[in-house]
Coordinates of C-alpha atoms in Angstrom, one line a residue:
X17 CA 23.6 -66.9 -21.0
X18 CA 21.9 -67.1 -24.5
X19 CA 25.2 -67.2 -26.3
X20 CA 25.8 -71.1 -25.7
X21 CA 22.4 -71.9 -27.6
X22 CA 22.7 -69.5 -30.2
X23 CA 26.1 -70.8 -31.3
X24 CA 25.4 -74.6 -31.1
X25 CA 22.7 -74.0 -33.5
X26 CA 25.0 -72.0 -35.7
X27 CA 28.3 -74.0 -35.7
X28 CA 27.9 -77.4 -33.9
X29 CA 26.3 -78.4 -37.1
X30 CA 29.3 -79.0 -39.2
X31 CA 29.9 -82.7 -39.6
X32 CA 33.1 -82.3 -37.2
X33 CA 31.0 -82.8 -34.0
X34 CA 28.4 -85.7 -35.2
X35 CA 29.8 -88.5 -33.4
X36 CA 30.2 -86.5 -30.5
X37 CA 26.6 -85.5 -30.0
X38 CA 24.8 -88.7 -30.2
X39 CA 22.5 -89.5 -27.0
X40 CA 23.8 -86.6 -25.0
X41 CA 20.6 -83.8 -25.9
X42 CA 18.2 -83.6 -22.7
X43 CA 14.3 -82.9 -24.2
X44 CA 11.3 -81.4 -22.5
X45 CA 7.6 -82.8 -22.8
X46 CA 5.9 -81.3 -25.5
X47 CA 2.9 -82.2 -23.3
X48 CA 2.8 -78.2 -22.1
X49 CA 2.8 -76.9 -25.7
X50 CA -0.9 -75.3 -26.6
X51 CA -2.8 -77.0 -29.0
X52 CA -3.9 -73.3 -29.7
X53 CA -0.9 -72.3 -31.7
X54 CA -0.2 -69.6 -34.6
X55 CA 0.1 -71.1 -38.1
X56 CA 3.5 -72.4 -39.2
X57 CA 5.1 -70.6 -42.4
X58 CA 7.7 -71.4 -44.8
X59 CA 9.1 -68.0 -44.6
X60 CA 11.8 -68.7 -41.9
X61 CA 12.0 -70.2 -38.8
X62 CA 12.0 -69.1 -35.2
X63 CA 13.6 -70.2 -32.4
X64 CA 13.2 -69.4 -28.5
X65 CA 16.5 -69.2 -26.4
X66 CA 16.0 -69.7 -22.7
X67 CA 18.6 -68.8 -20.2
X68 CA 17.7 -70.6 -16.9
X69 CA 19.2 -69.4 -13.6
X70 CA 18.1 -72.4 -11.6
X71 CA 20.2 -73.0 -8.5
X72 CA 20.0 -77.0 -8.8
X73 CA 22.6 -79.2 -9.2
X74 CA 26.0 -77.8 -10.3
X75 CA 24.6 -74.9 -10.8
X76 CA 24.5 -74.1 -7.0
X77 CA 28.5 -73.7 -7.0
X78 CA 28.2 -70.8 -9.4
X79 CA 26.4 -68.5 -6.6
X80 CA 23.8 -65.7 -7.4
X81 CA 20.7 -66.6 -5.8
X82 CA 19.0 -69.2 -3.4
X83 CA 15.9 -71.7 -4.2
X84 CA 15.5 -74.9 -6.4
X85 CA 12.5 -73.4 -8.6
X86 CA 13.7 -73.0 -12.2
X87 CA 14.0 -69.3 -13.2
X88 CA 14.5 -67.8 -16.6
X89 CA 17.2 -65.1 -16.7
X90 CA 16.9 -63.9 -19.8
X91 CA 14.8 -64.8 -23.3
X92 CA 15.2 -64.1 -26.7
X93 CA 13.2 -64.9 -30.0
X94 CA 15.6 -65.7 -32.9
X95 CA 14.5 -65.4 -36.4
X96 CA 16.5 -67.1 -38.8
X97 CA 15.1 -65.7 -42.3
X98 CA 13.9 -67.5 -45.4
X99 CA 17.1 -66.8 -47.1
X100 CA 19.0 -68.4 -44.7
X101 CA 21.8 -65.6 -44.8
X102 CA 19.9 -63.2 -42.0
X103 CA 18.9 -63.9 -38.1
X104 CA 17.8 -61.5 -35.8
X105 CA 17.6 -61.9 -32.1
X106 CA 14.8 -60.2 -30.3
X107 CA 15.1 -60.2 -26.4
X108 CA 12.4 -60.1 -24.6
X109 CA 12.9 -58.4 -20.7
X110 CA 12.3 -60.8 -17.7
X111 CA 10.5 -57.9 -15.9
X112 CA 8.3 -57.2 -19.1
X113 CA 4.5 -57.5 -18.4
X114 CA 2.9 -59.8 -20.4
X115 CA -0.3 -61.9 -20.2
X116 CA 0.7 -65.6 -19.9
X117 CA -1.8 -68.4 -21.4
X118 CA -3.0 -71.7 -19.3
X119 CA -0.3 -73.5 -18.8
X120 CA 0.5 -77.4 -17.8
X121 CA 2.0 -77.6 -14.4
X122 CA 4.0 -80.7 -13.0
X123 CA 0.9 -82.1 -11.5
X124 CA -0.5 -82.7 -15.1
X125 CA -3.4 -79.9 -14.5
X126 CA -3.5 -76.9 -16.6
X127 CA -3.4 -73.6 -14.9
X128 CA -6.0 -70.5 -15.1
X129 CA -4.2 -67.6 -17.5
X130 CA -2.6 -64.6 -15.9
X131 CA -2.9 -60.9 -16.7
X132 CA -0.3 -58.7 -16.6
X133 CA 2.5 -60.9 -15.0
X134 CA 6.1 -60.6 -15.2
X135 CA 7.0 -62.8 -18.4
X136 CA 10.2 -64.5 -16.5
X137 CA 7.3 -66.2 -14.6
X138 CA 6.1 -68.1 -17.1
X139 CA 9.2 -70.2 -16.7
X140 CA 8.4 -70.9 -13.1
X141 CA 4.7 -72.2 -13.3
X142 CA 4.7 -75.4 -11.7
X143 CA 7.5 -74.9 -9.5
X144 CA 10.0 -77.3 -10.8
X145 CA 13.8 -77.0 -10.6
X146 CA 14.0 -77.7 -14.6
X147 CA 11.5 -74.7 -15.5
X148 CA 8.7 -75.0 -17.7
X149 CA 10.1 -74.2 -20.9
X150 CA 6.6 -75.2 -22.9
X151 CA 4.9 -72.3 -20.8
X152 CA 7.2 -69.5 -21.9
X153 CA 6.7 -70.8 -25.3
X154 CA 3.3 -70.7 -25.1
X155 CA 3.3 -67.0 -24.0
X156 CA 5.9 -66.3 -26.6
X157 CA 3.6 -67.4 -29.1
X158 CA 0.9 -65.4 -27.8
X159 CA 2.7 -62.4 -27.4
X160 CA 3.9 -62.2 -31.0
X161 CA 1.4 -64.3 -33.0
X162 CA 4.2 -66.2 -34.2
X163 CA 4.9 -69.9 -34.5
X164 CA 8.0 -71.1 -32.5
X165 CA 9.6 -74.0 -34.1
X166 CA 12.2 -75.0 -31.7
X167 CA 12.8 -73.9 -28.0
X168 CA 16.1 -74.1 -26.3
X169 CA 17.1 -74.0 -22.9
X170 CA 20.9 -73.4 -21.6
X171 CA 21.7 -73.2 -17.6
X172 CA 24.5 -71.3 -15.9
X173 CA 27.0 -74.5 -15.8
X174 CA 26.8 -74.7 -19.6
X175 CA 27.1 -71.1 -19.9
X176 CA 30.2 -71.4 -18.0
X177 CA 31.9 -74.3 -19.7
X178 CA 31.3 -73.0 -23.1
X179 CA 33.2 -69.7 -22.5
X180 CA 35.9 -71.7 -21.3
X181 CA 35.9 -74.2 -24.5
X182 CA 36.5 -71.3 -26.7
X183 CA 39.4 -70.0 -24.8
X184 CA 37.3 -66.9 -23.2
X185 CA 35.7 -64.2 -25.2
X186 CA 36.4 -60.3 -25.2
X187 CA 34.7 -57.6 -23.5
X188 CA 35.1 -53.7 -22.6
X189 CA 33.6 -52.0 -19.8
X190 CA 33.4 -48.5 -18.9
X191 CA 34.6 -48.0 -15.5
X192 CA 36.0 -50.5 -12.9
X193 CA 33.4 -53.0 -11.2
X194 CA 33.4 -54.2 -7.2
X195 CA 32.1 -57.0 -5.7
X196 CA 29.2 -54.6 -4.4
X197 CA 28.1 -54.1 -7.9
X198 CA 27.7 -58.0 -8.4
X199 CA 26.2 -58.5 -4.7
X200 CA 24.4 -55.4 -3.6
X201 CA 23.3 -56.6 -0.2
X202 CA 27.2 -56.5 1.0
X203 CA 27.8 -53.9 3.2
X204 CA 31.1 -53.0 1.9
X205 CA 32.2 -52.3 -1.6
X206 CA 34.6 -55.0 -1.4
X207 CA 37.4 -56.1 -4.2
X208 CA 37.6 -55.0 -7.6
X209 CA 36.4 -57.8 -10.0
X210 CA 36.7 -56.2 -13.2
X211 CA 38.6 -53.2 -14.6
X212 CA 37.6 -50.4 -16.5
X213 CA 38.5 -51.5 -20.4
X214 CA 39.0 -54.2 -22.7
X215 CA 39.7 -57.5 -21.5
X216 CA 39.0 -61.5 -22.0
X217 CA 36.6 -63.2 -19.7
X218 CA 35.7 -67.1 -19.5
X219 CA 34.0 -69.7 -16.8
X220 CA 33.0 -67.9 -13.5
X221 CA 34.3 -64.5 -14.7
X222 CA 32.4 -64.7 -17.7
X223 CA 29.1 -65.5 -16.0
X224 CA 29.5 -62.8 -13.9
X225 CA 29.8 -60.2 -16.7
X226 CA 26.6 -61.1 -18.3
X227 CA 24.7 -61.5 -14.7
X228 CA 26.1 -57.8 -13.8
X229 CA 23.2 -55.4 -13.3
X230 CA 24.0 -53.0 -10.6
X231 CA 26.8 -50.3 -10.3
X232 CA 27.2 -50.1 -14.2
X233 CA 24.7 -48.1 -16.4
X234 CA 21.2 -47.3 -15.5
X235 CA 21.4 -50.6 -13.3
X236 CA 18.2 -51.9 -14.9
X237 CA 17.7 -55.4 -16.8
X238 CA 17.2 -53.1 -19.8
X239 CA 21.2 -52.0 -19.5
X240 CA 21.9 -55.7 -18.8
X241 CA 20.2 -57.2 -22.0
X242 CA 22.3 -54.8 -24.4
X243 CA 25.7 -56.0 -22.3
X244 CA 24.5 -59.8 -23.2
X245 CA 23.7 -58.8 -26.7
X246 CA 27.3 -57.2 -27.0
X247 CA 28.4 -60.7 -25.5
X248 CA 26.9 -62.8 -27.8
X249 CA 28.2 -61.0 -30.6
X250 CA 31.6 -61.3 -29.4
X251 CA 31.1 -65.1 -29.0
X252 CA 29.8 -65.6 -32.1
X253 CA 33.0 -63.5 -33.7
X254 CA 35.8 -65.6 -31.6
X255 CA 34.3 -68.7 -32.8
X256 CA 34.6 -67.9 -36.3
X257 CA 37.5 -66.1 -36.4
X258 CA 39.3 -69.5 -34.6
X259 CA 37.6 -71.6 -37.7
X260 CA 35.4 -74.2 -37.7
X261 CA 37.9 -77.3 -37.2
X262 CA 37.6 -80.2 -34.9
X263 CA 40.2 -78.3 -32.5
X264 CA 37.6 -75.5 -31.7
X265 CA 34.2 -77.3 -32.5
X266 CA 34.5 -80.3 -30.5
X267 CA 35.0 -78.8 -27.1
X268 CA 32.2 -76.2 -28.1
X269 CA 29.7 -79.0 -29.2
X270 CA 30.6 -80.9 -26.0
X271 CA 29.8 -78.1 -23.6
X272 CA 26.9 -77.0 -25.6
X273 CA 25.0 -80.3 -25.7
X274 CA 25.9 -81.5 -22.0
X275 CA 24.3 -78.0 -20.9
X276 CA 21.1 -77.8 -23.5
X277 CA 17.7 -78.5 -23.2
X278 CA 15.7 -78.8 -26.3
X279 CA 12.2 -79.5 -27.6
X280 CA 11.8 -83.3 -29.3
X281 CA 12.0 -81.6 -32.3
X282 CA 15.7 -80.8 -31.7
X283 CA 16.2 -83.9 -29.6
X284 CA 18.6 -86.2 -31.8
X285 CA 22.0 -85.6 -33.2
X286 CA 20.6 -86.0 -36.5
X287 CA 17.8 -83.1 -36.0
X288 CA 20.1 -80.8 -34.2
X289 CA 22.5 -81.1 -37.0
X290 CA 20.3 -81.0 -39.6
X291 CA 18.8 -77.6 -38.3
X292 CA 22.1 -76.2 -37.8
X293 CA 23.3 -76.9 -41.2
X294 CA 20.2 -74.9 -42.6
X295 CA 21.9 -71.9 -40.9
X296 CA 25.6 -72.1 -41.7
X297 CA 25.4 -69.6 -44.2
X298 CA 23.8 -66.9 -41.7
X299 CA 26.8 -64.1 -42.1
X300 CA 27.7 -62.4 -38.9
X301 CA 27.1 -58.6 -40.2
X302 CA 23.6 -60.1 -41.1
X303 CA 23.1 -61.2 -37.6
X304 CA 21.0 -58.3 -35.8
X305 CA 20.3 -58.1 -31.8
X306 CA 17.4 -56.0 -31.0
X307 CA 14.7 -55.4 -28.1
X308 CA 11.1 -55.2 -28.1
X309 CA 9.6 -52.1 -28.1
X310 CA 9.6 -50.9 -24.2
X311 CA 8.8 -48.3 -21.8
X312 CA 9.0 -48.2 -18.3
X313 CA 6.0 -49.1 -16.2
X314 CA 7.1 -48.4 -12.5
X315 CA 9.6 -51.2 -11.6
X316 CA 8.5 -53.1 -14.2
X317 CA 8.4 -53.0 -18.2
X318 CA 5.8 -52.4 -20.5
X319 CA 5.6 -53.4 -24.1
X320 CA 4.9 -51.1 -26.4
X321 CA 2.0 -51.2 -28.6
X322 CA 1.6 -50.6 -31.7
X323 CA 5.6 -51.1 -32.1
X324 CA 5.7 -54.3 -31.0
X325 CA 2.8 -55.6 -33.2
X326 CA 4.8 -54.1 -36.3
X327 CA 7.9 -55.6 -35.3
X328 CA 6.3 -59.4 -35.0
X329 CA 4.3 -58.4 -38.3
X330 CA 7.8 -57.7 -40.5
X331 CA 9.1 -61.1 -39.1
X332 CA 6.2 -62.9 -40.2
X333 CA 6.8 -61.1 -43.4
X334 CA 10.3 -62.1 -43.1
X335 CA 11.5 -58.3 -43.4
X336 CA 14.7 -57.3 -41.8
X337 CA 15.4 -54.7 -39.4
X338 CA 16.6 -52.3 -42.0
X339 CA 13.2 -53.3 -44.5
X340 CA 14.5 -55.7 -46.8
X341 CA 12.7 -58.6 -47.9
X342 CA 14.6 -62.0 -46.9
X343 CA 12.0 -64.4 -47.8
X344 CA 14.6 -65.8 -50.4
X345 CA 11.6 -65.7 -53.0
X346 CA 12.1 -63.7 -56.1
X347 CA 10.3 -60.5 -56.6
X348 CA 7.7 -59.7 -59.0
X349 CA 4.2 -59.6 -57.3
X350 CA 1.9 -62.4 -56.6
X351 CA 2.3 -65.8 -57.9
X352 CA -1.4 -67.0 -57.3
X353 CA -0.3 -69.1 -54.0
X354 CA 0.2 -66.6 -51.5
X355 CA -3.8 -66.8 -50.5
X356 CA -4.1 -62.8 -50.8
X357 CA -7.7 -61.1 -51.9
X358 CA -5.8 -59.1 -54.7
X359 CA -6.4 -61.3 -57.7
X360 CA -3.2 -61.6 -60.2
X361 CA -5.7 -60.9 -63.3
X362 CA -6.8 -57.8 -61.8
X363 CA -5.7 -54.3 -61.7
X364 CA -3.2 -53.7 -58.6
X365 CA -5.1 -51.9 -55.8
X366 CA -4.5 -48.4 -55.4
X367 CA -5.6 -46.9 -52.3
X368 CA -4.9 -43.2 -53.0
X369 CA -7.2 -40.7 -51.3
X370 CA -8.9 -43.2 -49.3
X371 CA -8.5 -43.3 -45.4
X372 CA -8.7 -46.3 -43.5
X373 CA -8.8 -47.3 -39.9
X374 CA -7.7 -51.1 -39.0
X375 CA -9.1 -53.1 -36.3
X376 CA -8.1 -56.6 -35.1
X377 CA -11.2 -58.8 -34.2
X378 CA -9.1 -61.8 -33.2
X379 CA -7.1 -62.8 -30.5
X380 CA -4.3 -63.5 -32.9
X381 CA -1.6 -60.7 -32.2
X382 CA -0.1 -58.5 -34.7
X383 CA -2.9 -58.7 -37.7
X384 CA -3.6 -55.0 -37.4
X385 CA -0.1 -54.2 -38.0
X386 CA 0.3 -56.8 -40.8
X387 CA -2.8 -55.4 -42.4
X388 CA -1.6 -51.5 -41.9
X389 CA 2.0 -52.3 -43.5
X390 CA -0.5 -54.1 -46.5
X391 CA -2.7 -50.9 -46.7
X392 CA -0.1 -48.0 -46.8
X393 CA 2.1 -50.2 -49.4
X394 CA -1.0 -49.7 -51.7
X395 CA -1.0 -46.1 -50.7
X396 CA -4.1 -46.0 -48.2
X397 CA -4.0 -43.8 -45.4
X398 CA -3.8 -46.1 -42.6
X399 CA -5.7 -43.7 -39.9
X400 CA -6.2 -46.3 -36.7
X401 CA -4.6 -49.4 -36.0
X402 CA -6.4 -50.9 -32.7
X403 CA -8.2 -53.8 -31.2
X404 CA -11.5 -54.2 -32.0
X405 CA -14.6 -54.0 -29.2
X406 CA -14.8 -57.9 -29.6
X407 CA -12.5 -60.3 -30.6
X408 CA -14.7 -63.2 -32.4
X409 CA -14.5 -62.2 -35.8
X410 CA -14.4 -65.0 -38.3
X411 CA -14.8 -63.2 -41.2
X412 CA -13.0 -59.7 -42.5
X413 CA -15.8 -56.9 -42.7
X414 CA -15.1 -53.8 -44.4
X415 CA -17.8 -51.0 -43.0
X416 CA -18.4 -47.9 -44.6
X417 CA -20.2 -44.4 -44.2
X418 CA -22.7 -43.3 -46.7
X419 CA -21.3 -42.5 -50.0
X420 CA -17.9 -44.5 -49.6
X421 CA -19.2 -47.9 -51.0
X422 CA -16.9 -47.8 -54.3
X423 CA -13.6 -47.2 -51.7
X424 CA -15.0 -49.8 -49.2
X425 CA -15.4 -52.3 -52.6
X426 CA -11.5 -51.4 -53.3
X427 CA -10.0 -51.9 -49.8
X428 CA -11.9 -55.0 -49.6
X429 CA -9.8 -56.9 -52.7
X430 CA -7.0 -56.8 -50.7
X431 CA -8.6 -59.3 -48.1
X432 CA -9.7 -62.7 -49.2
X433 CA -13.3 -63.6 -48.7
X434 CA -14.0 -59.8 -47.2
X435 CA -17.6 -58.6 -47.2
X436 CA -18.7 -55.2 -46.9
X437 CA -21.0 -53.7 -45.3
X438 CA -22.7 -49.8 -45.4
X439 CA -23.0 -48.5 -41.5
X440 CA -24.0 -44.6 -40.6
X441 CA -21.1 -44.0 -39.0
X442 CA -18.1 -41.9 -41.6
X443 CA -15.3 -43.4 -42.8
X444 CA -14.0 -47.1 -43.8
X445 CA -13.3 -49.8 -41.0
X446 CA -11.8 -52.9 -41.7
X447 CA -12.5 -55.2 -38.8
X448 CA -10.1 -58.3 -39.4
X449 CA -11.5 -62.0 -38.8
X450 CA -9.4 -65.5 -38.3
X451 CA -9.8 -65.9 -42.1
X452 CA -7.2 -63.3 -42.5
X453 CA -4.8 -65.0 -39.7
X454 CA -5.1 -68.4 -41.6
X455 CA -5.0 -66.7 -45.2
X456 CA -3.3 -63.3 -45.1
X457 CA -3.4 -61.0 -47.9
X458 CA -0.1 -61.1 -49.9
X459 CA 2.8 -59.4 -48.7
X460 CA 4.4 -56.2 -50.0
X461 CA 6.9 -56.6 -52.7
X462 CA 10.3 -55.1 -51.7
X463 CA 9.5 -51.6 -52.3
X464 CA 7.2 -51.5 -49.6
X465 CA 8.5 -49.3 -46.2
X466 CA 9.7 -51.6 -43.1
X467 CA 7.4 -51.5 -40.4
X468 CA 10.3 -52.1 -37.9
X469 CA 9.7 -49.1 -35.9
X470 CA 12.6 -46.7 -36.3
X471 CA 13.7 -47.2 -32.6
X472 CA 14.3 -50.8 -32.9
X473 CA 16.2 -50.2 -36.4
X474 CA 18.3 -47.8 -34.6
X475 CA 19.3 -49.9 -31.6
X476 CA 20.1 -53.0 -33.9
X477 CA 23.5 -54.5 -33.0
X478 CA 25.5 -56.3 -35.8
X479 CA 27.1 -59.8 -34.6
X480 CA 30.3 -58.2 -36.1
X481 CA 30.5 -55.1 -34.1
X482 CA 33.5 -54.1 -32.3
X483 CA 32.8 -55.1 -28.4
X484 CA 34.9 -51.8 -27.6
X485 CA 33.3 -49.8 -30.3
X486 CA 30.8 -48.6 -28.0
X487 CA 30.4 -48.8 -24.1
X488 CA 26.7 -47.2 -24.1
X489 CA 25.5 -51.1 -22.9
X490 CA 27.5 -50.8 -19.9

């Protein structure tokens, strides 16, 4: 269901729709957004998109379950790079096991943190029909270490209306699909609802297509995520091929704004349009879809580290999944404003022959991966990336064993304000403090290798891919 939000952010900003958008945008309260947030960045923007499968209101007619509590059916973090030409959407499985921080419930009280909980449980904190997008946002910020600039929620009814407004979306299926595949509690197979091969779907049929989980592929939520990513790519391609004109955009904008609930930062026509216009130059070919690194853990999904941290660190550095610098800044080294420890008036740091273990001594996710990227770009050998024994470090410390003082001081030059200390343990260990999170070292230049795990880069799907070229997502 995330295609609705993604498209309205990309194309509804065209001026044709302006008068239609005023006064029709619902917002959720910002009171539940945590005060303990990652720092903002000038490099790119992050939009959290949540598909809600609440059965309240008009959604009850679309089937698929019972109950009035809002639930998140799917979610992804959209990172729009600083050059405003590239974007990547990172799907987070609803069954992924994460830590949910303290969240504000409908009664105004803050809940106790939850450890090792399913990701979609964050949206249900407070058990209200509209769900708790602020809690999901808090969870994503804690998980990724990235500041979420905006959050958008889309419901069943809105998704159905959108696909009808664009005249249907081309899809492909690897096999025939029957009623029991959509409703596995049926005792009989039922009638065929989808035929094998290419077809166009809209309304209820489009909703059934993206919700389909059983009787196709491996029957998992991961397989469904891949199909949803392919659907969004086809939806974007369809809208752009139809042309950005009043005839196509007005129905799209009306369907989108009727179904969206957004944070206050997007809660008016001018705010939404201004943000959308900032993304109007994002090209379909440069829009990628990936899934956070994962593995099965029983019936649930575990997020794989340090691969996930490496992905978040790459996004924080505005590096694409194929390793390109998409920050929009000119190359040429530090400009003295990066806050790095490597001064522009000193010779570049070279770590050849120096082995370093890196430990995150804070509660900010992704720091060890970020520091590891920096060290490797300067030819250090990174032997370990892990969490420190305690997470209360404020200053970065470089510990070194006997005879390694000079190498430790070389290492410390990469971290602003770092201090060195000798220990009896062999080797060099960097324990990162909150000073590094607040004032990170210079991001490696364009020649630095990407830290995006190869499995993530390999699975990246472009928004202009042919939806029938690969049926493996079925």
